[in-house]
Amino acid sequence: MADRTFRAVDLAAERGDRRLFEHLNFTLSPGQLLQVSGRNGSGKTSLLRILSGLSRPAEGQVFWGEEPIQSVDGGTGSCLGYLGHLNALKDDLSATENITSAGRIGGSATDPDAALGMLERIGLAGYEDLPARFLSQGQKRRVALARLLLQRRPLWILDEPYAALDVQVIEVLRASIESHLTRSGMIIITTHQAVDIDGDCHNLHLG
């Protein structure tokens, strides 16, 4: 059976001349959630960008199974979905198109009907065909979240995912996280809120 663990080995990160963290190690197994905590400026976002393959560590390596994430067949987009501070939507595409086009990157296209259903679930019914440039920041955040939830990646990396979400959508996200863990998915999350999740949850504190 293929090794589906996600590992950080002796990671270090720097910002300018300042070392944010070093000698950071963890192993995440299917069905587990890791909450990264720490004060502002401790390197939480830097760590998540390294884990997502968007930035390189000053030292150390990140592994998907036995492979460095840079060497994963199909690229990092085939094994993980990342929700950062930026929503990364294409302004000229509709909400639905932003979701379905992103699904093709990792080789598993998102069905348009599934996209429409998720948009309705998060309170964007009636906005499906509106170009993203006309959406509010809160609406854009919900589209980015819907895109991630429908991509069917084994690992979700979520940087402050509750930001700009109302109570209804926060509950959708919470239920989706629990469902993902139940299906042997893995999650790494930063949030200033308590993670009220039934599951195998762990904490990594920076600083």
C-alpha atoms as one frame of an Amber mdcrd trajectory, in Angstrom:
protein
   0.000   0.000   0.000   1.321   3.457  -0.906   2.560   5.636   1.942   0.121
   8.549   2.224   1.722  10.330   5.161   2.708  13.984   4.893   5.979  14.832
   6.627   8.003  17.903   7.480  11.642  17.098   8.193  13.911  19.597   9.984
  12.248  22.643   8.399  13.506  26.182   8.901  12.163  29.458   7.524  13.545
  32.979   7.391  12.134  36.429   6.716  14.906  38.788   5.780  17.640  38.289
   8.362  15.284  36.812  10.961  14.889  33.076  11.539  11.168  32.404  12.039
  11.503  28.780  13.107  13.917  25.881  12.763  14.211  22.136  13.426  10.481
  21.735  12.776   9.317  18.142  12.332   5.932  16.440  12.149   4.166  13.544
  10.467   0.507  13.767   9.461  -1.360  10.539   8.733  -4.717   9.959   7.003
  -7.616  11.068   9.196  -5.572  13.592  11.180  -5.838  17.375  11.594  -2.924
  19.602  12.618  -3.677  23.088  13.939  -0.726  25.472  13.673  -0.835  28.174
  16.341   1.414  31.042  17.396   1.553  34.794  17.774   1.429  37.106  14.769
   4.774  37.056  12.975   5.743  33.620  14.267   5.781  32.161  10.757   2.428
  30.382  10.447   1.700  31.569   6.910   5.330  31.041   5.898   5.090  27.449
   7.113   1.863  26.782   5.227   3.319  28.195   2.019   6.344  25.921   2.405
   4.115  22.916   3.057   2.071  23.786  -0.049   5.160  23.985  -2.234   4.655
  27.706  -2.887   7.823  28.705  -1.021  11.089  26.944  -0.312  12.364  26.397
   3.224  15.686  27.816   4.371  16.485  24.271   5.472  14.753  20.901   5.492
  12.327  19.078   3.244   8.629  18.238   2.898   7.549  14.761   1.836   4.349
  13.274   0.416   4.834   9.636   1.311   8.429   8.906   0.365   8.620  11.600
  -2.339   9.683  15.230  -1.878   6.615  17.310  -2.721   8.437  18.929  -5.647
   8.764  15.457  -7.216   5.173  14.252  -6.749   3.688  12.891  -9.967   1.200
  15.468 -11.256   2.626  18.221  -9.042   1.501  19.387  -5.625  -1.937  20.221
  -7.036  -2.629  16.502  -7.387  -2.278  15.812  -3.662  -3.196  19.008  -1.834
  -5.533  21.965  -1.933  -4.409  25.310  -0.485  -6.614  28.145   0.772  -4.422
  31.142   1.565  -5.104  34.762   2.432  -5.571  35.555  -1.260  -8.587  33.997
  -2.952  -6.740  33.538  -6.267  -9.840  33.873  -8.447  -9.783  34.874 -12.104
 -11.798  38.084 -12.369 -13.171  37.396 -15.851 -14.476  33.931 -14.969 -17.801
  33.334 -13.269 -18.041  31.798  -9.817 -18.880  28.436 -11.397 -16.057  28.666
 -13.933 -13.514  29.516 -11.231 -14.448  26.293  -9.458 -14.610  23.956 -12.446
 -11.472  25.252 -14.182  -9.367  24.849 -11.028 -10.406  21.209 -10.758  -8.631
  20.382 -14.010  -5.230  21.456 -12.689  -4.865  18.397 -10.499  -6.385  16.054
 -13.029  -9.862  15.706 -11.479 -12.330  18.077 -13.104 -15.159  19.402 -10.939
 -18.638  18.657 -12.252 -20.588  21.880 -12.972 -23.654  20.514 -11.176 -21.535
  19.866  -8.080 -20.214  23.427  -8.299 -23.747  24.819  -8.514 -24.837  22.706
  -5.552 -21.929  23.877  -3.410 -22.506  27.531  -4.337 -26.122  27.177  -3.230
 -25.019  25.487  -0.005 -22.747  28.416   0.907 -25.331  31.070   0.092 -24.308
  32.080  -3.430 -27.352  30.859  -5.339 -28.060  33.459  -8.013 -24.397  34.465
  -8.295 -23.248  31.414 -10.255 -22.749  33.207 -13.577 -21.504  36.527 -12.237
 -17.854  37.319 -13.085 -15.705  37.253  -9.960 -14.756  40.927 -10.378 -18.315
  41.880  -9.344 -18.341  39.802  -6.154 -17.680  41.253  -2.707 -14.621  40.111
  -0.754 -16.781  37.868   1.409 -18.407  36.317  -1.656 -15.010  35.756  -3.288
 -13.836  34.016  -0.134 -16.817  31.673  -0.318 -16.084  30.838  -3.966 -12.465
  30.048  -3.069 -13.687  27.824  -0.247 -16.180  26.037  -2.505 -13.406  25.418
  -5.018 -11.221  23.771  -2.385 -14.027  21.644  -0.935 -14.839  20.211  -4.363
 -11.306  19.478  -5.570 -11.115  16.099  -3.792  -7.489  16.435  -2.707  -6.259
  14.175   0.129  -4.675  17.105   2.016  -6.243  20.496   2.702  -3.981  23.336
   3.864  -6.109  26.173   5.237  -4.736  29.568   6.296  -7.342  31.377   8.417
 -10.234  29.786   6.489 -12.943  31.278   8.740 -11.980  34.872   7.855 -14.816
  36.849   6.204 -17.275  33.933   6.540 -20.686  34.156   8.188 -22.049  31.638
  10.686 -23.837  29.574   8.013 -20.707  29.090   5.922 -18.520  28.428   8.970
 -20.840  25.547   9.831 -20.585  24.203   6.268 -16.795  24.333   6.543 -16.785
  22.663   9.956 -18.983  19.816   8.688 -16.830  19.474   5.560 -13.662  19.228
   7.664 -15.166  16.469   9.799 -16.352  14.611   6.691 -12.921  14.941   5.064
 -11.216  13.464   8.131 -13.750  10.625   8.270 -12.842   9.770   4.663  -9.140
   9.554   5.667  -8.316  13.036   4.458  -5.708  15.222   6.171  -5.921  18.879
   7.177  -3.421  21.523   8.275  -5.069  24.705   9.522  -4.248  28.041  11.109
  -7.044  29.915  12.833  -7.501  32.310  15.734 -10.692  30.426  16.598 -10.920
  27.181  18.515 -11.116  24.176  16.173 -14.295  22.493  17.405 -13.906  19.320
  15.379 -14.647  15.700  16.223 -11.561  13.849  15.062  -7.882  13.096  15.570
  -6.648  16.660  16.118  -3.145  17.819  17.057  -1.473  21.182  17.707   1.837
  22.631  16.551   2.806  25.880  18.284   5.308  28.288  16.725   7.258  30.870
  18.682
